[in-house]
mmCIF file of C-alpha atoms in Angstrom:
data_model
loop_
_atom_site.group_PDB
_atom_site.id
_atom_site.type_symbol
_atom_site.label_atom_id
_atom_site.label_comp_id
_atom_site.label_asym_id
_atom_site.label_seq_id
_atom_site.Cartn_x
_atom_site.Cartn_y
_atom_site.Cartn_z
ATOM 1 C CA MET A 1 17.151 -0.891 -12.801
ATOM 2 C CA ALA A 2 13.813 -0.719 -11.041
ATOM 3 C CA ASP A 3 12.165 2.500 -11.675
ATOM 4 C CA LEU A 4 10.425 4.092 -8.734
ATOM 5 C CA SER A 5 9.197 7.273 -10.348
ATOM 6 C CA THR A 6 5.385 8.031 -10.039
ATOM 7 C CA SER A 7 3.083 11.010 -10.339
ATOM 8 C CA ILE A 8 0.390 12.499 -8.020
ATOM 9 C CA ALA A 9 -2.471 14.675 -9.169
ATOM 10 C CA GLY A 10 -0.374 14.879 -12.457
ATOM 11 C CA VAL A 11 2.864 16.111 -10.855
ATOM 12 C CA ALA A 12 6.083 13.784 -11.387
ATOM 13 C CA LEU A 13 7.844 12.255 -8.336
ATOM 14 C CA PRO A 14 11.311 10.936 -9.046
ATOM 15 C CA ASN A 15 10.604 8.269 -6.642
ATOM 16 C CA LEU A 16 7.158 7.536 -4.456
ATOM 17 C CA PHE A 17 8.552 8.041 -1.008
ATOM 18 C CA PHE A 18 8.195 10.995 1.374
ATOM 19 C CA ASN A 19 7.277 12.093 4.686
ATOM 20 C CA ALA A 20 3.727 12.063 6.219
ATOM 21 C CA SER A 21 2.362 15.195 7.353
ATOM 22 C CA GLY A 22 3.319 15.706 11.019
ATOM 23 C CA VAL A 23 6.648 14.023 10.689
ATOM 24 C CA TRP A 24 10.068 15.796 9.934
ATOM 25 C CA CYS A 25 8.201 19.088 8.697
ATOM 26 C CA GLN A 26 7.194 21.402 11.324
ATOM 27 C CA HIS A 27 10.356 23.646 10.883
ATOM 28 C CA GLU A 28 12.314 24.701 7.449
ATOM 29 C CA SER A 29 15.488 23.012 9.064
ATOM 30 C CA GLU A 30 13.459 19.895 9.018
ATOM 31 C CA LEU A 31 12.162 20.371 5.470
ATOM 32 C CA LYS A 32 15.859 21.323 4.309
ATOM 33 C CA GLU A 33 16.742 17.898 5.466
ATOM 34 C CA LEU A 34 13.820 16.098 3.590
ATOM 35 C CA LEU A 35 15.000 18.249 0.618
ATOM 36 C CA ASP A 36 18.659 16.746 0.909
ATOM 37 C CA SER A 37 17.330 13.088 1.578
ATOM 38 C CA GLU A 38 16.485 10.648 -1.124
ATOM 39 C CA SER A 39 12.588 11.110 -0.674
ATOM 40 C CA GLY A 40 10.802 11.902 -3.785
ATOM 41 C CA SER A 41 8.895 14.729 -2.607
ATOM 42 C CA LEU A 42 7.810 16.500 0.915
ATOM 43 C CA ILE A 43 4.901 17.591 2.597
ATOM 44 C CA THR A 44 4.618 20.443 5.272
ATOM 45 C CA LYS A 45 3.204 20.114 8.579
ATOM 46 C CA SER A 46 -0.359 20.239 8.767
ATOM 47 C CA ALA A 47 -1.272 24.012 9.441
ATOM 48 C CA THR A 48 -4.016 25.641 11.364
ATOM 49 C CA PHE A 49 -4.959 29.230 10.887
ATOM 50 C CA GLU A 50 -2.743 30.584 13.875
ATOM 51 C CA HIS A 51 0.185 28.793 15.481
ATOM 52 C CA ARG A 52 -0.429 26.084 18.058
ATOM 53 C CA GLU A 53 1.984 24.816 20.649
ATOM 54 C CA GLY A 54 -0.124 21.640 20.515
ATOM 55 C CA ASN A 55 -0.712 19.150 23.434
ATOM 56 C CA PRO A 56 1.643 18.851 26.549
ATOM 57 C CA SER A 57 4.263 16.404 26.733
ATOM 58 C CA PRO A 58 5.010 13.577 26.646
ATOM 59 C CA ARG A 59 2.843 13.448 23.630
ATOM 60 C CA TYR A 60 4.853 10.825 21.307
ATOM 61 C CA VAL A 61 6.259 7.502 22.710
ATOM 62 C CA PRO A 62 7.743 4.717 20.674
ATOM 63 C CA LEU A 63 6.322 1.229 21.142
ATOM 64 C CA PRO A 64 7.605 -2.250 20.454
ATOM 65 C CA THR A 65 5.436 -2.333 17.596
ATOM 66 C CA GLY A 66 5.094 1.093 16.648
ATOM 67 C CA SER A 67 4.144 4.434 18.325
ATOM 68 C CA ILE A 68 1.433 6.367 20.205
ATOM 69 C CA ASN A 69 1.117 10.034 19.838
ATOM 70 C CA SER A 70 -1.282 12.714 20.817
ATOM 71 C CA MET A 71 0.607 15.770 19.393
ATOM 72 C CA GLY A 72 -2.468 18.162 19.123
ATOM 73 C CA LEU A 73 -1.340 19.724 15.736
ATOM 74 C CA PRO A 74 1.820 21.732 17.018
ATOM 75 C CA ASN A 75 2.643 23.957 14.030
ATOM 76 C CA GLU A 76 3.917 27.411 13.279
ATOM 77 C CA GLY A 77 0.781 28.663 11.670
ATOM 78 C CA PHE A 78 -0.505 28.838 8.118
ATOM 79 C CA GLU A 79 1.439 32.253 7.211
ATOM 80 C CA TYR A 80 4.748 30.306 7.885
ATOM 81 C CA TYR A 81 3.942 27.403 5.434
ATOM 82 C CA LEU A 82 2.424 29.817 2.779
ATOM 83 C CA ASN A 83 5.512 31.747 3.097
ATOM 84 C CA TYR A 84 7.673 28.470 2.550
ATOM 85 C CA ALA A 85 5.621 27.536 -0.326
ATOM 86 C CA LYS A 86 5.944 31.243 -2.066
ATOM 87 C CA ASN A 87 9.652 30.874 -1.602
ATOM 88 C CA TYR A 88 10.270 27.295 -2.487
ATOM 89 C CA ASP A 89 12.625 26.241 -5.523
ATOM 90 C CA TYR A 90 10.054 24.539 -7.793
ATOM 91 C CA THR A 91 12.999 24.014 -10.372
ATOM 92 C CA ASN A 92 14.057 21.105 -8.146
ATOM 93 C CA LYS A 93 12.906 17.592 -8.974
ATOM 94 C CA LYS A 94 10.948 17.437 -5.780
ATOM 95 C CA PRO A 95 7.480 18.498 -5.819
ATOM 96 C CA LEU A 96 6.177 20.407 -2.724
ATOM 97 C CA PHE A 97 2.940 19.265 -0.898
ATOM 98 C CA VAL A 98 1.291 21.377 1.537
ATOM 99 C CA SER A 99 -1.104 20.137 4.429
ATOM 100 C CA LEU A 100 -3.788 21.974 5.770
ATOM 101 C CA SER A 101 -5.777 21.169 9.026
ATOM 102 C CA GLY A 102 -7.998 24.247 9.939
ATOM 103 C CA LEU A 103 -9.895 23.655 13.070
ATOM 104 C CA SER A 104 -13.134 24.749 11.313
ATOM 105 C CA LEU A 105 -14.428 24.874 7.820
ATOM 106 C CA GLN A 106 -14.194 28.497 7.990
ATOM 107 C CA ASP A 107 -10.464 28.201 8.884
ATOM 108 C CA ASN A 108 -9.947 26.159 5.803
ATOM 109 C CA VAL A 109 -11.790 28.440 3.450
ATOM 110 C CA LYS A 110 -9.665 31.143 4.587
ATOM 111 C CA MET A 111 -6.366 29.093 4.341
ATOM 112 C CA VAL A 112 -7.586 27.661 0.727
ATOM 113 C CA GLU A 113 -8.700 30.997 -0.732
ATOM 114 C CA GLN A 114 -5.169 32.508 0.131
ATOM 115 C CA PHE A 115 -3.459 29.528 -1.524
ATOM 116 C CA ALA A 116 -5.680 29.728 -4.458
ATOM 117 C CA ALA A 117 -4.759 33.627 -4.686
ATOM 118 C CA ALA A 118 -0.893 32.937 -4.610
ATOM 119 C CA ASP A 119 -1.710 30.158 -7.462
ATOM 120 C CA LEU A 120 1.570 28.407 -6.365
ATOM 121 C CA PRO A 121 2.663 24.778 -8.066
ATOM 122 C CA CYS A 122 2.444 22.920 -4.932
ATOM 123 C CA VAL A 123 -0.200 20.386 -4.342
ATOM 124 C CA LEU A 124 -2.635 20.836 -1.147
ATOM 125 C CA GLU A 125 -3.629 17.973 0.985
ATOM 126 C CA ILE A 126 -6.329 18.847 3.227
ATOM 127 C CA ASN A 127 -6.376 16.886 6.703
ATOM 128 C CA PHE A 128 -9.852 15.572 7.416
ATOM 129 C CA SER A 129 -8.410 13.201 9.880
ATOM 130 C CA CYS A 130 -6.475 14.730 13.293
ATOM 131 C CA PRO A 131 -7.648 12.646 15.722
ATOM 132 C CA ASN A 132 -5.675 14.223 18.860
ATOM 133 C CA VAL A 133 -6.935 17.736 19.244
ATOM 134 C CA PRO A 134 -9.180 17.558 22.393
ATOM 135 C CA GLY A 135 -12.869 18.562 21.739
ATOM 136 C CA LYS A 136 -12.615 18.455 17.859
ATOM 137 C CA PRO A 137 -14.038 15.474 16.207
ATOM 138 C CA GLN A 138 -12.680 13.970 12.862
ATOM 139 C CA LEU A 139 -14.294 15.278 10.117
ATOM 140 C CA GLY A 140 -13.490 12.023 8.104
ATOM 141 C CA TYR A 141 -15.928 10.242 10.389
ATOM 142 C CA ASP A 142 -18.824 12.434 9.706
ATOM 143 C CA MET A 143 -19.787 11.765 6.036
ATOM 144 C CA GLU A 144 -22.351 14.450 5.693
ATOM 145 C CA ALA A 145 -20.000 17.293 7.188
ATOM 146 C CA MET A 146 -17.094 15.812 4.810
ATOM 147 C CA GLU A 147 -19.323 16.185 1.770
ATOM 148 C CA ASN A 148 -20.460 19.715 2.576
ATOM 149 C CA ALA A 149 -16.755 20.747 3.126
ATOM 150 C CA LEU A 150 -15.658 19.205 -0.117
ATOM 151 C CA LYS A 151 -18.299 20.941 -1.981
ATOM 152 C CA VAL A 152 -17.175 24.324 -0.482
ATOM 153 C CA LEU A 153 -13.660 23.855 -0.811
ATOM 154 C CA ALA A 154 -13.034 22.000 -4.194
ATOM 155 C CA PRO A 155 -14.260 25.076 -6.133
ATOM 156 C CA ILE A 156 -11.704 27.448 -4.331
ATOM 157 C CA VAL A 157 -8.798 24.952 -4.664
ATOM 158 C CA LYS A 158 -9.754 24.988 -8.186
ATOM 159 C CA LYS A 159 -6.508 22.653 -9.113
ATOM 160 C CA PRO A 160 -6.275 18.784 -8.118
ATOM 161 C CA PHE A 161 -5.720 18.471 -4.536
ATOM 162 C CA GLY A 162 -6.125 15.433 -2.008
ATOM 163 C CA ILE A 163 -7.297 14.574 1.557
ATOM 164 C CA LYS A 164 -5.924 12.790 4.237
ATOM 165 C CA LEU A 165 -8.451 10.383 5.832
ATOM 166 C CA PRO A 166 -8.526 8.408 9.076
ATOM 167 C CA PRO A 167 -8.912 4.529 8.926
ATOM 168 C CA TYR A 168 -12.201 2.960 8.264
ATOM 169 C CA PHE A 169 -13.492 -0.149 9.468
ATOM 170 C CA ASP A 170 -16.586 -0.927 7.912
ATOM 171 C CA ILE A 171 -17.131 -1.869 4.372
ATOM 172 C CA ALA A 172 -19.969 0.546 4.579
ATOM 173 C CA HIS A 173 -17.654 3.462 5.226
ATOM 174 C CA PHE A 174 -15.588 2.645 2.454
ATOM 175 C CA ASP A 175 -18.610 2.715 0.185
ATOM 176 C CA ALA A 176 -19.682 6.043 1.464
ATOM 177 C CA VAL A 177 -16.373 7.747 1.209
ATOM 178 C CA ALA A 178 -15.656 6.535 -2.176
ATOM 179 C CA ALA A 179 -18.748 7.712 -3.364
ATOM 180 C CA ILE A 180 -18.349 11.326 -1.611
ATOM 181 C CA VAL A 181 -14.634 11.428 -3.427
ATOM 182 C CA ASN A 182 -15.875 10.477 -6.787
ATOM 183 C CA LYS A 183 -18.373 13.337 -6.907
ATOM 184 C CA ILE A 184 -15.664 15.895 -6.535
ATOM 185 C CA ASP A 185 -13.824 16.044 -9.899
ATOM 186 C CA ASN A 186 -10.651 17.892 -8.566
ATOM 187 C CA LEU A 187 -10.183 15.575 -5.769
ATOM 188 C CA ALA A 188 -7.417 13.663 -7.054
ATOM 189 C CA PHE A 189 -6.189 11.621 -4.545
ATOM 190 C CA VAL A 190 -6.807 10.393 -0.976
ATOM 191 C CA THR A 191 -3.973 9.744 1.630
ATOM 192 C CA CYS A 192 -4.882 6.768 4.069
ATOM 193 C CA VAL A 193 -4.267 6.130 6.691
ATOM 194 C CA ASN A 194 -3.971 8.511 9.455
ATOM 195 C CA SER A 195 -2.898 7.303 12.769
ATOM 196 C CA VAL A 196 -5.366 4.829 14.032
ATOM 197 C CA GLY A 197 -7.340 6.942 16.922
ATOM 198 C CA ASN A 198 -7.441 6.633 20.454
ATOM 199 C CA GLY A 199 -5.300 3.661 21.427
ATOM 200 C CA LEU A 200 -3.932 3.562 25.162
ATOM 201 C CA ALA A 201 -0.540 2.454 25.936
ATOM 202 C CA ILE A 202 0.281 1.434 29.754
ATOM 203 C CA ASP A 203 3.587 1.052 31.173
ATOM 204 C CA PHE A 204 3.541 -2.205 32.962
ATOM 205 C CA GLU A 205 6.060 -1.463 35.780
ATOM 206 C CA THR A 206 4.565 2.143 36.700
ATOM 207 C CA GLU A 207 0.988 1.130 35.896
ATOM 208 C CA THR A 208 0.796 4.408 34.195
ATOM 209 C CA ALA A 209 -0.542 5.607 30.608
ATOM 210 C CA VAL A 210 2.781 6.447 28.628
ATOM 211 C CA ILE A 211 1.576 9.615 27.186
ATOM 212 C CA LYS A 212 0.177 12.889 28.978
ATOM 213 C CA PRO A 213 -2.746 14.192 26.890
ATOM 214 C CA LYS A 214 -6.331 12.860 26.878
ATOM 215 C CA ASP A 215 -5.639 10.684 29.686
ATOM 216 C CA GLY A 216 -3.211 8.558 27.785
ATOM 217 C CA PHE A 217 -5.514 8.157 24.741
ATOM 218 C CA GLY A 218 -3.511 8.768 21.318
ATOM 219 C CA GLY A 219 -3.319 7.719 17.663
ATOM 220 C CA LEU A 220 -1.275 4.332 16.861
ATOM 221 C CA GLY A 221 1.065 4.409 14.048
ATOM 222 C CA GLY A 222 4.115 1.947 13.078
ATOM 223 C CA ALA A 223 4.216 -1.551 12.296
ATOM 224 C CA MET A 224 1.130 -2.456 14.362
ATOM 225 C CA ILE A 225 -1.209 -0.551 11.978
ATOM 226 C CA LEU A 226 0.200 -1.996 8.509
ATOM 227 C CA ASN A 227 -2.837 -4.211 7.658
ATOM 228 C CA THR A 228 -5.301 -1.538 8.595
ATOM 229 C CA ALA A 229 -3.569 0.565 6.143
ATOM 230 C CA LEU A 230 -3.292 -1.910 3.442
ATOM 231 C CA ALA A 231 -6.822 -2.637 3.689
ATOM 232 C CA ASN A 232 -7.955 0.985 3.493
ATOM 233 C CA VAL A 233 -5.555 1.598 0.492
ATOM 234 C CA ASN A 234 -6.820 -1.407 -1.360
ATOM 235 C CA ALA A 235 -10.535 -0.593 -0.586
ATOM 236 C CA PHE A 236 -10.176 2.906 -2.234
ATOM 237 C CA HIS A 237 -7.974 1.573 -4.993
ATOM 238 C CA ARG A 238 -10.867 -0.643 -5.955
ATOM 239 C CA ARG A 239 -13.583 1.895 -5.198
ATOM 240 C CA LEU A 240 -12.446 5.291 -6.804
ATOM 241 C CA THR A 241 -13.009 6.409 -10.437
ATOM 242 C CA GLY A 242 -11.711 8.700 -12.745
ATOM 243 C CA GLY A 243 -7.973 8.250 -12.225
ATOM 244 C CA LYS A 244 -8.312 9.298 -8.471
ATOM 245 C CA GLN A 245 -5.101 7.901 -6.674
ATOM 246 C CA VAL A 246 -4.253 6.378 -3.315
ATOM 247 C CA ILE A 247 -1.119 7.638 -1.468
ATOM 248 C CA GLY A 248 -0.529 4.632 1.430
ATOM 249 C CA VAL A 249 0.524 5.590 4.652
ATOM 250 C CA GLY A 250 1.169 3.169 7.874
ATOM 251 C CA GLY A 251 3.128 0.473 8.969
ATOM 252 C CA VAL A 252 6.181 1.010 6.540
ATOM 253 C CA THR A 253 9.602 0.126 8.014
ATOM 254 C CA SER A 254 11.382 -1.396 5.118
ATOM 255 C CA GLY A 255 10.935 -2.179 1.502
ATOM 256 C CA LYS A 256 8.769 -4.961 2.125
ATOM 257 C CA GLU A 257 5.919 -3.094 3.381
ATOM 258 C CA ALA A 258 6.336 -0.232 0.774
ATOM 259 C CA PHE A 259 5.901 -3.134 -1.886
ATOM 260 C CA LEU A 260 2.724 -4.312 -0.199
ATOM 261 C CA HIS A 261 1.181 -0.587 -0.031
ATOM 262 C CA VAL A 262 1.830 -0.541 -3.995
ATOM 263 C CA LEU A 263 0.569 -4.113 -4.578
ATOM 264 C CA ALA A 264 -2.515 -2.975 -2.667
ATOM 265 C CA GLY A 265 -2.788 -0.014 -4.977
ATOM 266 C CA ALA A 266 -0.553 3.000 -3.569
ATOM 267 C CA SER A 267 0.502 5.307 -6.179
ATOM 268 C CA ALA A 268 2.933 6.964 -3.436
ATOM 269 C CA VAL A 269 4.034 6.176 0.088
ATOM 270 C CA GLN A 270 4.389 8.365 2.876
ATOM 271 C CA ILE A 271 6.649 7.335 5.827
ATOM 272 C CA GLY A 272 5.534 8.363 9.547
ATOM 273 C CA THR A 273 6.691 6.301 12.644
ATOM 274 C CA GLN A 274 9.684 5.204 11.002
ATOM 275 C CA LEU A 275 11.034 8.336 9.910
ATOM 276 C CA LYS A 276 10.418 10.090 13.163
ATOM 277 C CA GLU A 277 12.790 6.987 14.710
ATOM 278 C CA GLU A 278 15.136 6.677 12.000
ATOM 279 C CA GLY A 279 15.654 10.218 10.322
ATOM 280 C CA PRO A 280 15.610 11.252 6.736
ATOM 281 C CA SER A 281 18.581 8.516 5.998
ATOM 282 C CA PHE A 282 15.666 6.121 6.006
ATOM 283 C CA PHE A 283 14.817 7.174 2.467
ATOM 284 C CA ALA A 284 18.144 5.892 1.102
ATOM 285 C CA ARG A 285 17.509 2.490 2.633
ATOM 286 C CA VAL A 286 13.898 1.844 1.644
ATOM 287 C CA LYS A 287 14.604 2.812 -1.791
ATOM 288 C CA LYS A 288 17.331 0.856 -1.997
ATOM 289 C CA GLU A 289 15.207 -2.352 -0.473
ATOM 290 C CA LEU A 290 12.198 -1.658 -2.812
ATOM 291 C CA GLU A 291 14.475 -1.608 -5.861
ATOM 292 C CA GLU A 292 16.046 -5.079 -4.862
ATOM 293 C CA ILE A 293 12.576 -6.470 -4.254
ATOM 294 C CA MET A 294 11.307 -5.291 -7.648
ATOM 295 C CA GLN A 295 14.461 -6.846 -9.015
ATOM 296 C CA ALA A 296 14.067 -10.143 -7.651
ATOM 297 C CA LYS A 297 10.320 -10.418 -8.570
ATOM 298 C CA GLY A 298 11.192 -9.259 -12.224
ATOM 299 C CA TYR A 299 9.135 -5.928 -12.013
ATOM 300 C CA LYS A 300 10.921 -2.783 -13.688
ATOM 301 C CA SER A 301 8.293 -0.340 -12.781
ATOM 302 C CA LEU A 302 5.524 0.363 -10.158
ATOM 303 C CA ASP A 303 2.879 -0.030 -12.878
ATOM 304 C CA ASP A 304 3.851 -3.620 -13.121
ATOM 305 C CA PHE A 305 2.379 -4.587 -9.776
ATOM 306 C CA ARG A 306 0.462 -1.579 -8.420
ATOM 307 C CA GLY A 307 -3.140 -2.795 -7.318
ATOM 308 C CA LYS A 308 -2.423 -6.279 -8.493
ATOM 309 C CA VAL A 309 -2.724 -7.876 -5.286
ATOM 310 C CA LYS A 310 -4.456 -11.347 -5.626
ATOM 311 C CA THR A 311 -7.296 -12.650 -3.834
ATOM 312 C CA LEU A 312 -8.142 -16.460 -2.801
#
């Protein structure tokens, strides 16, 4: 049998698949469904310091080639997810990741300080890439602010942690972000990509934008962003040093795309749009499909082909 196990930030995962922060993870009932699924791990909804309702509906719409959303970080607030992490059963084989997305550096500092004080065996993923909060720019596109935030937060976290990044489209940006990441010793992984920000979907019949917030502008996800996601995964896999890892997310609808993410350099794979559309049963399907692909290609483990994409 093909071995789908992996590890992130020194923590073992029985398989490489879990949800992308934001999908199927806002409430404990959803997190329970992830625990009961065949995912290898789970991550909580990106938490802000206070509870947020998020943007007005409709704010998520599936499209023929993926999805568009402008959720606006709806979540139950930091305390809710901290309590979940405190009560989590760490003896089960699924490690817990916790996503934080403070609306300011001060909010992130307050949340990280409380997590550090709790000294829990979960792994933090700090979201530098929420594109759908009106009036709040993505930290991931402000190199100076991102470096400053990391220099403030990393010493507080102390343990290995990761950051969620937006998609980049310029080689110079890959170079610049990787240089920042490589300076932070306990920054163990980057998760890329978040949705491709500020797309616009228009209904042909009604001539109307399909989502309500931001005049219809929202983050694109699903199949249409696969190639952007693969490029970002591979760009960072090539540039990161010191054993730093990449978690791939974007465009995975089957085992084939998951295989491509690993081939590009991903150490784990998160699922967003397809999980939203298919539900947690998707994990059983994608696991089976990836195992079959690996067997057909003669690969016994993810290490056999991770990052080994050939170029012409």
